[in-house]
Amino acid sequence: MLDYRAHTFLEVYRQRSYTRAADALHISQPAVSQHIRQLEQHYGCRLFIKSGRGVDPTEAADVLYRALSTMEHDEDRLQADIDSLSDAKARRAPLRFGCTRTIADYVAPRLLAGHLERHPDERILMQVENTAELVARIDAGAIDFALVEGSFDRTVFDHEVLSHERYIAVADRPIAAARLEDLLACRLILREAGSGTREILEQHLAARNLTVSDFAGIIELASIPAIKACVRSGAGITFLYRAAVEAELAHGELFDITPADMHIEHAFALIWQRGSLFAERYRALLRAWQNALT
């Protein structure tokens, strides 16, 4: 159980204001100030510095926040597990996690089918967002872990790799391309900014002093099925994970046109808050899911 001063600290850190924290916690502002002073005395350092009408956290506060927010979320998870003991219809708390869109559409169905065979009574709450949004939801305690394809802060999150996936170029017809630059004359159809699928392409282009704007045109779509439909109709080419187009490639509806000088593999990873008490549970779940993919 977290100390009441820890809850005050967490609220001040999130609100960046003693006044707003006091309102949210339904206590007086002097009480908030006292709680923070007691923590500063205990740890021997400043935690907040006045800034305009609010406060800014110090580096020490950043460290303390990461630790206490993990403890807070673990406490919520423990409480949910305990509460589930009194629920005759549920053996444990729901499996709350998130997936990036490619994983949700083309990998998660296989994982969940096997998972529900092993745990038929388990409740599953899966959210689908880009990596940046899922990271924010883990930090806020809205989900416990996530399967992501994009970049994340490894100093804040622990992780294990689920699989390594090929990243390829796709078109509605065969196109011979020795170099990535040979495809710049094509219109590019891609995901929205912030998506892991787009981020990989942008990083690869940047290493060649290129950007997505160097293609003949750009169409942005938030839906992978919509992107594939546009490519099938001849509207342009796209770059995505091979796992997302296996069926279309097998049926000759789309073609792998990956240039000879482009070989990209990227990890699909399961991430959770560093230091979580439930780390071994997440690792065990990952091992079961890896077996489902073999």
mmCIF file of C-alpha atoms in Angstrom:
data_model
loop_
_atom_site.group_PDB
_atom_site.id
_atom_site.type_symbol
_atom_site.label_atom_id
_atom_site.label_comp_id
_atom_site.label_asym_id
_atom_site.label_seq_id
_atom_site.Cartn_x
_atom_site.Cartn_y
_atom_site.Cartn_z
ATOM 1 C CA MET A 1 0.000 0.000 0.000
ATOM 2 C CA LEU A 2 1.445 3.355 -1.039
ATOM 3 C CA ASP A 3 1.916 6.047 1.597
ATOM 4 C CA TYR A 4 -0.534 8.958 1.279
ATOM 5 C CA ARG A 5 2.411 11.280 0.640
ATOM 6 C CA ALA A 6 3.364 9.169 -2.375
ATOM 7 C CA HIS A 7 -0.115 9.660 -3.818
ATOM 8 C CA THR A 8 0.225 13.409 -3.257
ATOM 9 C CA PHE A 9 3.589 13.430 -5.007
ATOM 10 C CA LEU A 10 2.214 11.521 -7.991
ATOM 11 C CA GLU A 11 -0.690 13.942 -8.355
ATOM 12 C CA VAL A 12 1.565 17.020 -8.140
ATOM 13 C CA TYR A 13 3.914 15.494 -10.717
ATOM 14 C CA ARG A 14 1.046 14.830 -13.130
ATOM 15 C CA GLN A 15 -0.744 18.135 -12.541
ATOM 16 C CA ARG A 16 2.427 20.256 -12.363
ATOM 17 C CA SER A 17 0.566 22.270 -9.731
ATOM 18 C CA TYR A 18 0.045 22.125 -5.973
ATOM 19 C CA THR A 19 -3.361 23.806 -6.354
ATOM 20 C CA ARG A 20 -4.674 21.413 -8.982
ATOM 21 C CA ALA A 21 -3.287 18.451 -7.048
ATOM 22 C CA ALA A 22 -5.085 19.633 -3.911
ATOM 23 C CA ASP A 23 -8.357 19.917 -5.837
ATOM 24 C CA ALA A 24 -7.947 16.457 -7.354
ATOM 25 C CA LEU A 25 -7.131 14.877 -3.985
ATOM 26 C CA HIS A 26 -9.782 16.897 -2.074
ATOM 27 C CA ILE A 27 -7.256 18.162 0.466
ATOM 28 C CA SER A 28 -5.915 21.634 1.245
ATOM 29 C CA GLN A 29 -2.975 23.161 -0.585
ATOM 30 C CA PRO A 30 -1.000 23.530 2.692
ATOM 31 C CA ALA A 31 -1.440 19.774 3.180
ATOM 32 C CA VAL A 32 -0.013 19.142 -0.287
ATOM 33 C CA SER A 33 2.958 21.395 0.481
ATOM 34 C CA GLN A 34 3.548 19.591 3.773
ATOM 35 C CA HIS A 35 3.501 16.167 2.115
ATOM 36 C CA ILE A 36 6.035 17.258 -0.498
ATOM 37 C CA ARG A 37 8.305 18.830 2.156
ATOM 38 C CA GLN A 38 8.241 15.587 4.138
ATOM 39 C CA LEU A 39 9.260 13.609 1.063
ATOM 40 C CA GLU A 40 12.025 16.094 0.281
ATOM 41 C CA GLN A 41 13.324 15.762 3.833
ATOM 42 C CA HIS A 42 13.164 11.981 3.623
ATOM 43 C CA TYR A 43 15.062 11.768 0.316
ATOM 44 C CA GLY A 44 17.299 14.757 0.996
ATOM 45 C CA CYS A 45 16.629 16.599 -2.255
ATOM 46 C CA ARG A 46 14.323 19.079 -3.986
ATOM 47 C CA LEU A 47 11.482 17.511 -5.907
ATOM 48 C CA PHE A 48 9.766 20.537 -7.453
ATOM 49 C CA ILE A 49 10.792 24.044 -8.480
ATOM 50 C CA LYS A 50 8.313 26.899 -8.848
ATOM 51 C CA SER A 51 7.698 27.897 -12.454
ATOM 52 C CA GLY A 52 5.155 30.546 -13.381
ATOM 53 C CA ARG A 53 1.814 29.476 -11.942
ATOM 54 C CA GLY A 54 2.899 25.878 -11.374
ATOM 55 C CA VAL A 55 5.910 23.723 -10.595
ATOM 56 C CA ASP A 56 8.480 21.770 -12.616
ATOM 57 C CA PRO A 57 9.844 18.407 -11.423
ATOM 58 C CA THR A 58 13.545 18.010 -10.756
ATOM 59 C CA GLU A 59 15.611 15.091 -12.061
ATOM 60 C CA ALA A 60 15.170 13.465 -8.657
ATOM 61 C CA ALA A 61 11.398 13.794 -9.033
ATOM 62 C CA ASP A 62 11.584 12.093 -12.434
ATOM 63 C CA VAL A 63 13.365 9.120 -10.862
ATOM 64 C CA LEU A 64 10.926 8.985 -7.952
ATOM 65 C CA TYR A 65 7.921 9.244 -10.282
ATOM 66 C CA ARG A 66 8.997 6.262 -12.378
ATOM 67 C CA ALA A 67 9.390 4.129 -9.259
ATOM 68 C CA LEU A 68 6.212 5.240 -7.493
ATOM 69 C CA SER A 69 4.014 5.107 -10.596
ATOM 70 C CA THR A 70 5.113 1.499 -11.159
ATOM 71 C CA MET A 71 4.266 0.705 -7.536
ATOM 72 C CA GLU A 72 0.906 2.462 -7.915
ATOM 73 C CA HIS A 73 -0.019 0.424 -10.973
ATOM 74 C CA ASP A 74 1.156 -2.814 -9.358
ATOM 75 C CA GLU A 75 -1.014 -1.991 -6.353
ATOM 76 C CA ASP A 76 -4.021 -1.495 -8.645
ATOM 77 C CA ARG A 77 -3.282 -4.818 -10.320
ATOM 78 C CA LEU A 78 -2.948 -6.569 -6.956
ATOM 79 C CA GLN A 79 -6.261 -5.115 -5.844
ATOM 80 C CA ALA A 80 -7.912 -6.303 -9.053
ATOM 81 C CA ASP A 81 -6.518 -9.811 -8.509
ATOM 82 C CA ILE A 82 -7.814 -9.835 -4.936
ATOM 83 C CA ASP A 83 -11.222 -8.488 -5.965
ATOM 84 C CA SER A 84 -11.519 -11.217 -8.595
ATOM 85 C CA LEU A 85 -11.370 -13.872 -5.860
ATOM 86 C CA SER A 86 -14.874 -12.877 -4.810
ATOM 87 C CA ASP A 87 -16.153 -12.995 -8.400
ATOM 88 C CA ALA A 88 -17.410 -16.503 -9.110
ATOM 89 C CA LYS A 89 -17.312 -15.856 -12.858
ATOM 90 C CA ALA A 90 -13.692 -14.722 -13.020
ATOM 91 C CA ARG A 91 -10.603 -16.542 -11.813
ATOM 92 C CA ARG A 92 -8.449 -13.437 -12.035
ATOM 93 C CA ALA A 93 -8.483 -9.814 -13.124
ATOM 94 C CA PRO A 94 -8.868 -9.046 -16.847
ATOM 95 C CA LEU A 95 -5.893 -9.197 -19.158
ATOM 96 C CA ARG A 96 -5.522 -5.475 -19.955
ATOM 97 C CA PHE A 97 -3.080 -4.762 -22.735
ATOM 98 C CA GLY A 98 -2.584 -2.892 -25.974
ATOM 99 C CA CYS A 99 -1.319 -3.650 -29.469
ATOM 100 C CA THR A 100 -0.115 -1.531 -32.325
ATOM 101 C CA ARG A 101 -2.320 -1.872 -35.374
ATOM 102 C CA THR A 102 -0.255 -4.337 -37.426
ATOM 103 C CA ILE A 103 0.088 -6.662 -34.451
ATOM 104 C CA ALA A 104 -3.585 -6.297 -33.541
ATOM 105 C CA ASP A 105 -4.807 -7.115 -37.052
ATOM 106 C CA TYR A 106 -2.368 -9.816 -38.153
ATOM 107 C CA VAL A 107 -0.659 -11.359 -35.096
ATOM 108 C CA ALA A 108 -2.928 -10.950 -32.061
ATOM 109 C CA PRO A 109 -5.772 -13.120 -33.439
ATOM 110 C CA ARG A 110 -3.417 -16.134 -33.510
ATOM 111 C CA LEU A 111 -2.114 -15.352 -30.039
ATOM 112 C CA LEU A 112 -5.541 -14.887 -28.492
ATOM 113 C CA ALA A 113 -7.057 -17.975 -30.104
ATOM 114 C CA GLY A 114 -4.469 -20.190 -28.421
ATOM 115 C CA HIS A 115 -4.612 -18.185 -25.208
ATOM 116 C CA LEU A 116 -8.370 -18.652 -24.878
ATOM 117 C CA GLU A 117 -8.026 -22.382 -25.476
ATOM 118 C CA ARG A 118 -5.713 -22.528 -22.453
ATOM 119 C CA HIS A 119 -7.696 -19.987 -20.390
ATOM 120 C CA PRO A 120 -11.317 -20.148 -21.624
ATOM 121 C CA ASP A 121 -12.700 -18.063 -18.739
ATOM 122 C CA GLU A 122 -10.200 -15.213 -18.978
ATOM 123 C CA ARG A 123 -11.526 -11.734 -19.719
ATOM 124 C CA ILE A 124 -9.488 -9.843 -22.307
ATOM 125 C CA LEU A 125 -9.441 -6.063 -22.736
ATOM 126 C CA MET A 126 -7.252 -5.168 -25.736
ATOM 127 C CA GLN A 127 -6.750 -1.597 -26.952
ATOM 128 C CA VAL A 128 -5.336 -0.707 -30.368
ATOM 129 C CA GLU A 129 -3.237 2.434 -30.805
ATOM 130 C CA ASN A 130 0.162 3.504 -32.100
ATOM 131 C CA THR A 131 3.242 2.943 -29.961
ATOM 132 C CA ALA A 132 3.358 6.465 -28.524
ATOM 133 C CA GLU A 133 -0.239 6.263 -27.302
ATOM 134 C CA LEU A 134 0.218 2.779 -25.822
ATOM 135 C CA VAL A 135 3.309 3.915 -23.927
ATOM 136 C CA ALA A 136 1.263 6.781 -22.472
ATOM 137 C CA ARG A 137 -1.512 4.366 -21.459
ATOM 138 C CA ILE A 138 0.916 2.069 -19.660
ATOM 139 C CA ASP A 139 2.329 5.090 -17.852
ATOM 140 C CA ALA A 140 -1.192 6.176 -16.876
ATOM 141 C CA GLY A 141 -2.111 2.695 -15.641
ATOM 142 C CA ALA A 142 -4.859 2.241 -18.241
ATOM 143 C CA ILE A 143 -3.213 -0.968 -19.490
ATOM 144 C CA ASP A 144 -0.653 -3.310 -17.919
ATOM 145 C CA PHE A 145 1.558 -4.040 -20.938
ATOM 146 C CA ALA A 146 1.628 -3.708 -24.712
ATOM 147 C CA LEU A 147 2.818 -5.439 -27.858
ATOM 148 C CA VAL A 148 4.482 -2.767 -29.988
ATOM 149 C CA GLU A 149 6.465 -2.395 -33.188
ATOM 150 C CA GLY A 150 7.714 1.159 -32.645
ATOM 151 C CA SER A 151 10.452 2.697 -30.521
ATOM 152 C CA PHE A 152 10.095 3.138 -26.760
ATOM 153 C CA ASP A 153 12.258 4.368 -23.876
ATOM 154 C CA ARG A 154 14.225 1.366 -22.609
ATOM 155 C CA THR A 155 15.180 3.224 -19.439
ATOM 156 C CA VAL A 156 11.497 3.374 -18.456
ATOM 157 C CA PHE A 157 10.129 0.106 -19.844
ATOM 158 C CA ASP A 158 11.304 -3.482 -19.573
ATOM 159 C CA HIS A 159 10.734 -5.617 -22.647
ATOM 160 C CA GLU A 160 11.052 -9.015 -24.278
ATOM 161 C CA VAL A 161 11.013 -9.711 -28.016
ATOM 162 C CA LEU A 162 8.010 -11.628 -29.329
ATOM 163 C CA SER A 163 9.319 -12.077 -32.883
ATOM 164 C CA HIS A 164 11.459 -10.535 -35.597
ATOM 165 C CA GLU A 165 9.489 -9.508 -38.689
ATOM 166 C CA ARG A 166 10.541 -8.658 -42.237
ATOM 167 C CA TYR A 167 9.669 -5.159 -43.449
ATOM 168 C CA ILE A 168 9.084 -5.021 -47.204
ATOM 169 C CA ALA A 169 7.957 -2.878 -50.134
ATOM 170 C CA VAL A 170 4.728 -3.905 -51.874
ATOM 171 C CA ALA A 171 3.035 -3.053 -55.190
ATOM 172 C CA ASP A 172 0.188 -4.308 -57.389
ATOM 173 C CA ARG A 173 2.667 -5.605 -59.998
ATOM 174 C CA PRO A 174 6.300 -6.756 -60.121
ATOM 175 C CA ILE A 175 8.758 -3.852 -60.139
ATOM 176 C CA ALA A 176 12.476 -4.440 -60.510
ATOM 177 C CA ALA A 177 14.291 -2.165 -58.072
ATOM 178 C CA ALA A 178 17.979 -2.548 -57.362
ATOM 179 C CA ARG A 179 17.986 0.436 -55.019
ATOM 180 C CA LEU A 180 15.440 2.130 -52.796
ATOM 181 C CA GLU A 181 15.951 5.272 -54.864
ATOM 182 C CA ASP A 182 14.468 3.398 -57.844
ATOM 183 C CA LEU A 183 11.063 3.545 -56.152
ATOM 184 C CA LEU A 184 10.985 7.312 -55.587
ATOM 185 C CA ALA A 185 9.100 7.840 -58.860
ATOM 186 C CA CYS A 186 6.118 5.970 -57.332
ATOM 187 C CA ARG A 187 3.336 7.414 -55.204
ATOM 188 C CA LEU A 188 3.732 6.345 -51.569
ATOM 189 C CA ILE A 189 0.769 5.158 -49.502
ATOM 190 C CA LEU A 190 1.571 5.064 -45.802
ATOM 191 C CA ARG A 191 0.248 5.186 -42.253
ATOM 192 C CA GLU A 192 -0.247 8.337 -40.217
ATOM 193 C CA ALA A 193 2.635 10.069 -38.419
ATOM 194 C CA GLY A 194 3.421 8.360 -35.115
ATOM 195 C CA SER A 195 2.693 4.829 -36.310
ATOM 196 C CA GLY A 196 5.439 2.237 -35.901
ATOM 197 C CA THR A 197 5.123 1.138 -39.522
ATOM 198 C CA ARG A 198 5.798 4.651 -40.774
ATOM 199 C CA GLU A 199 8.506 5.343 -38.207
ATOM 200 C CA ILE A 200 10.631 2.462 -39.508
ATOM 201 C CA LEU A 201 10.435 3.745 -43.070
ATOM 202 C CA GLU A 202 11.272 7.301 -42.017
ATOM 203 C CA GLN A 203 14.323 6.117 -40.078
ATOM 204 C CA HIS A 204 15.540 4.044 -43.015
ATOM 205 C CA LEU A 205 15.047 6.930 -45.420
ATOM 206 C CA ALA A 206 16.822 9.355 -43.087
ATOM 207 C CA ALA A 207 19.897 7.086 -43.103
ATOM 208 C CA ARG A 208 20.005 7.704 -46.877
ATOM 209 C CA ASN A 209 19.345 11.460 -46.571
ATOM 210 C CA LEU A 210 15.814 10.950 -47.897
ATOM 211 C CA THR A 211 12.306 11.638 -46.578
ATOM 212 C CA VAL A 212 8.825 10.438 -47.529
ATOM 213 C CA SER A 213 8.427 13.728 -49.412
ATOM 214 C CA ASP A 214 10.990 12.513 -51.948
ATOM 215 C CA PHE A 215 8.420 10.106 -53.404
ATOM 216 C CA ALA A 216 6.272 11.246 -56.344
ATOM 217 C CA GLY A 217 3.279 11.712 -54.061
ATOM 218 C CA ILE A 218 1.924 10.735 -50.662
ATOM 219 C CA ILE A 219 -1.376 9.306 -49.465
ATOM 220 C CA GLU A 220 -1.833 8.923 -45.699
ATOM 221 C CA LEU A 221 -4.326 6.354 -44.420
ATOM 222 C CA ALA A 222 -4.843 5.158 -40.847
ATOM 223 C CA SER A 223 -6.093 1.721 -41.933
ATOM 224 C CA ILE A 224 -3.822 -1.076 -43.152
ATOM 225 C CA PRO A 225 -6.677 -2.799 -45.059
ATOM 226 C CA ALA A 226 -7.383 0.537 -46.788
ATOM 227 C CA ILE A 227 -3.700 0.916 -47.669
ATOM 228 C CA LYS A 228 -3.617 -2.579 -49.166
ATOM 229 C CA ALA A 229 -6.813 -1.916 -51.128
ATOM 230 C CA CYS A 230 -5.317 1.264 -52.599
ATOM 231 C CA VAL A 231 -2.141 -0.572 -53.568
ATOM 232 C CA ARG A 232 -4.161 -3.379 -55.204
ATOM 233 C CA SER A 233 -5.997 -0.766 -57.252
ATOM 234 C CA GLY A 234 -2.697 0.630 -58.542
ATOM 235 C CA ALA A 235 -2.786 3.904 -56.591
ATOM 236 C CA GLY A 236 0.790 3.514 -55.381
ATOM 237 C CA ILE A 237 3.239 1.401 -53.389
ATOM 238 C CA THR A 238 3.616 0.904 -49.667
ATOM 239 C CA PHE A 239 6.039 -0.383 -47.056
ATOM 240 C CA LEU A 240 4.802 -2.639 -44.262
ATOM 241 C CA TYR A 241 5.459 -5.864 -42.408
ATOM 242 C CA ARG A 242 5.334 -9.028 -44.475
ATOM 243 C CA ALA A 243 3.015 -10.532 -41.846
ATOM 244 C CA ALA A 244 0.356 -7.999 -42.912
ATOM 245 C CA VAL A 245 0.358 -9.107 -46.578
ATOM 246 C CA GLU A 246 1.135 -12.841 -46.467
ATOM 247 C CA ALA A 247 -2.295 -13.773 -47.851
ATOM 248 C CA GLU A 248 -2.186 -11.227 -50.695
ATOM 249 C CA LEU A 249 1.344 -12.272 -51.685
ATOM 250 C CA ALA A 250 0.355 -15.950 -51.669
ATOM 251 C CA HIS A 251 -2.664 -15.271 -53.914
ATOM 252 C CA GLY A 252 -0.754 -13.030 -56.339
ATOM 253 C CA GLU A 253 -2.852 -9.980 -55.462
ATOM 254 C CA LEU A 254 0.219 -8.003 -54.330
ATOM 255 C CA PHE A 255 3.929 -8.332 -55.054
ATOM 256 C CA ASP A 256 7.056 -8.002 -52.936
ATOM 257 C CA ILE A 257 9.150 -5.313 -54.668
ATOM 258 C CA THR A 258 11.690 -4.815 -51.888
ATOM 259 C CA PRO A 259 14.877 -3.336 -53.424
ATOM 260 C CA ALA A 260 17.991 -5.486 -53.337
ATOM 261 C CA ASP A 261 19.782 -2.940 -51.142
ATOM 262 C CA MET A 262 17.021 -2.884 -48.499
ATOM 263 C CA HIS A 263 16.850 -5.626 -45.876
ATOM 264 C CA ILE A 264 14.979 -4.624 -42.721
ATOM 265 C CA GLU A 265 13.876 -6.779 -39.829
ATOM 266 C CA HIS A 266 12.216 -5.268 -36.806
ATOM 267 C CA ALA A 267 11.225 -6.675 -33.442
ATOM 268 C CA PHE A 268 7.674 -6.966 -32.180
ATOM 269 C CA ALA A 269 8.159 -6.500 -28.433
ATOM 270 C CA LEU A 270 6.135 -6.892 -25.273
ATOM 271 C CA ILE A 271 6.791 -3.922 -22.962
ATOM 272 C CA TRP A 272 5.826 -3.103 -19.356
ATOM 273 C CA GLN A 273 6.862 -0.677 -16.633
ATOM 274 C CA ARG A 274 10.408 -1.263 -15.429
ATOM 275 C CA GLY A 275 10.498 -2.754 -11.937
ATOM 276 C CA SER A 276 6.960 -4.146 -12.007
ATOM 277 C CA LEU A 277 6.170 -6.975 -9.573
ATOM 278 C CA PHE A 278 4.375 -8.717 -12.434
ATOM 279 C CA ALA A 279 7.405 -8.929 -14.742
ATOM 280 C CA GLU A 280 7.653 -12.724 -14.500
ATOM 281 C CA ARG A 281 3.950 -13.068 -15.294
ATOM 282 C CA TYR A 282 4.446 -11.002 -18.446
ATOM 283 C CA ARG A 283 7.519 -13.032 -19.442
ATOM 284 C CA ALA A 284 5.631 -16.296 -18.958
ATOM 285 C CA LEU A 285 2.777 -14.974 -21.079
ATOM 286 C CA LEU A 286 5.234 -13.967 -23.793
ATOM 287 C CA ARG A 287 6.773 -17.453 -23.869
ATOM 288 C CA ALA A 288 3.328 -18.984 -24.350
ATOM 289 C CA TRP A 289 2.584 -16.539 -27.153
ATOM 290 C CA GLN A 290 5.912 -17.265 -28.839
ATOM 291 C CA ASN A 291 4.998 -20.949 -28.887
ATOM 292 C CA ALA A 292 1.697 -20.044 -30.567
ATOM 293 C CA LEU A 293 3.590 -18.444 -33.456
ATOM 294 C CA THR A 294 5.847 -21.443 -34.147
#
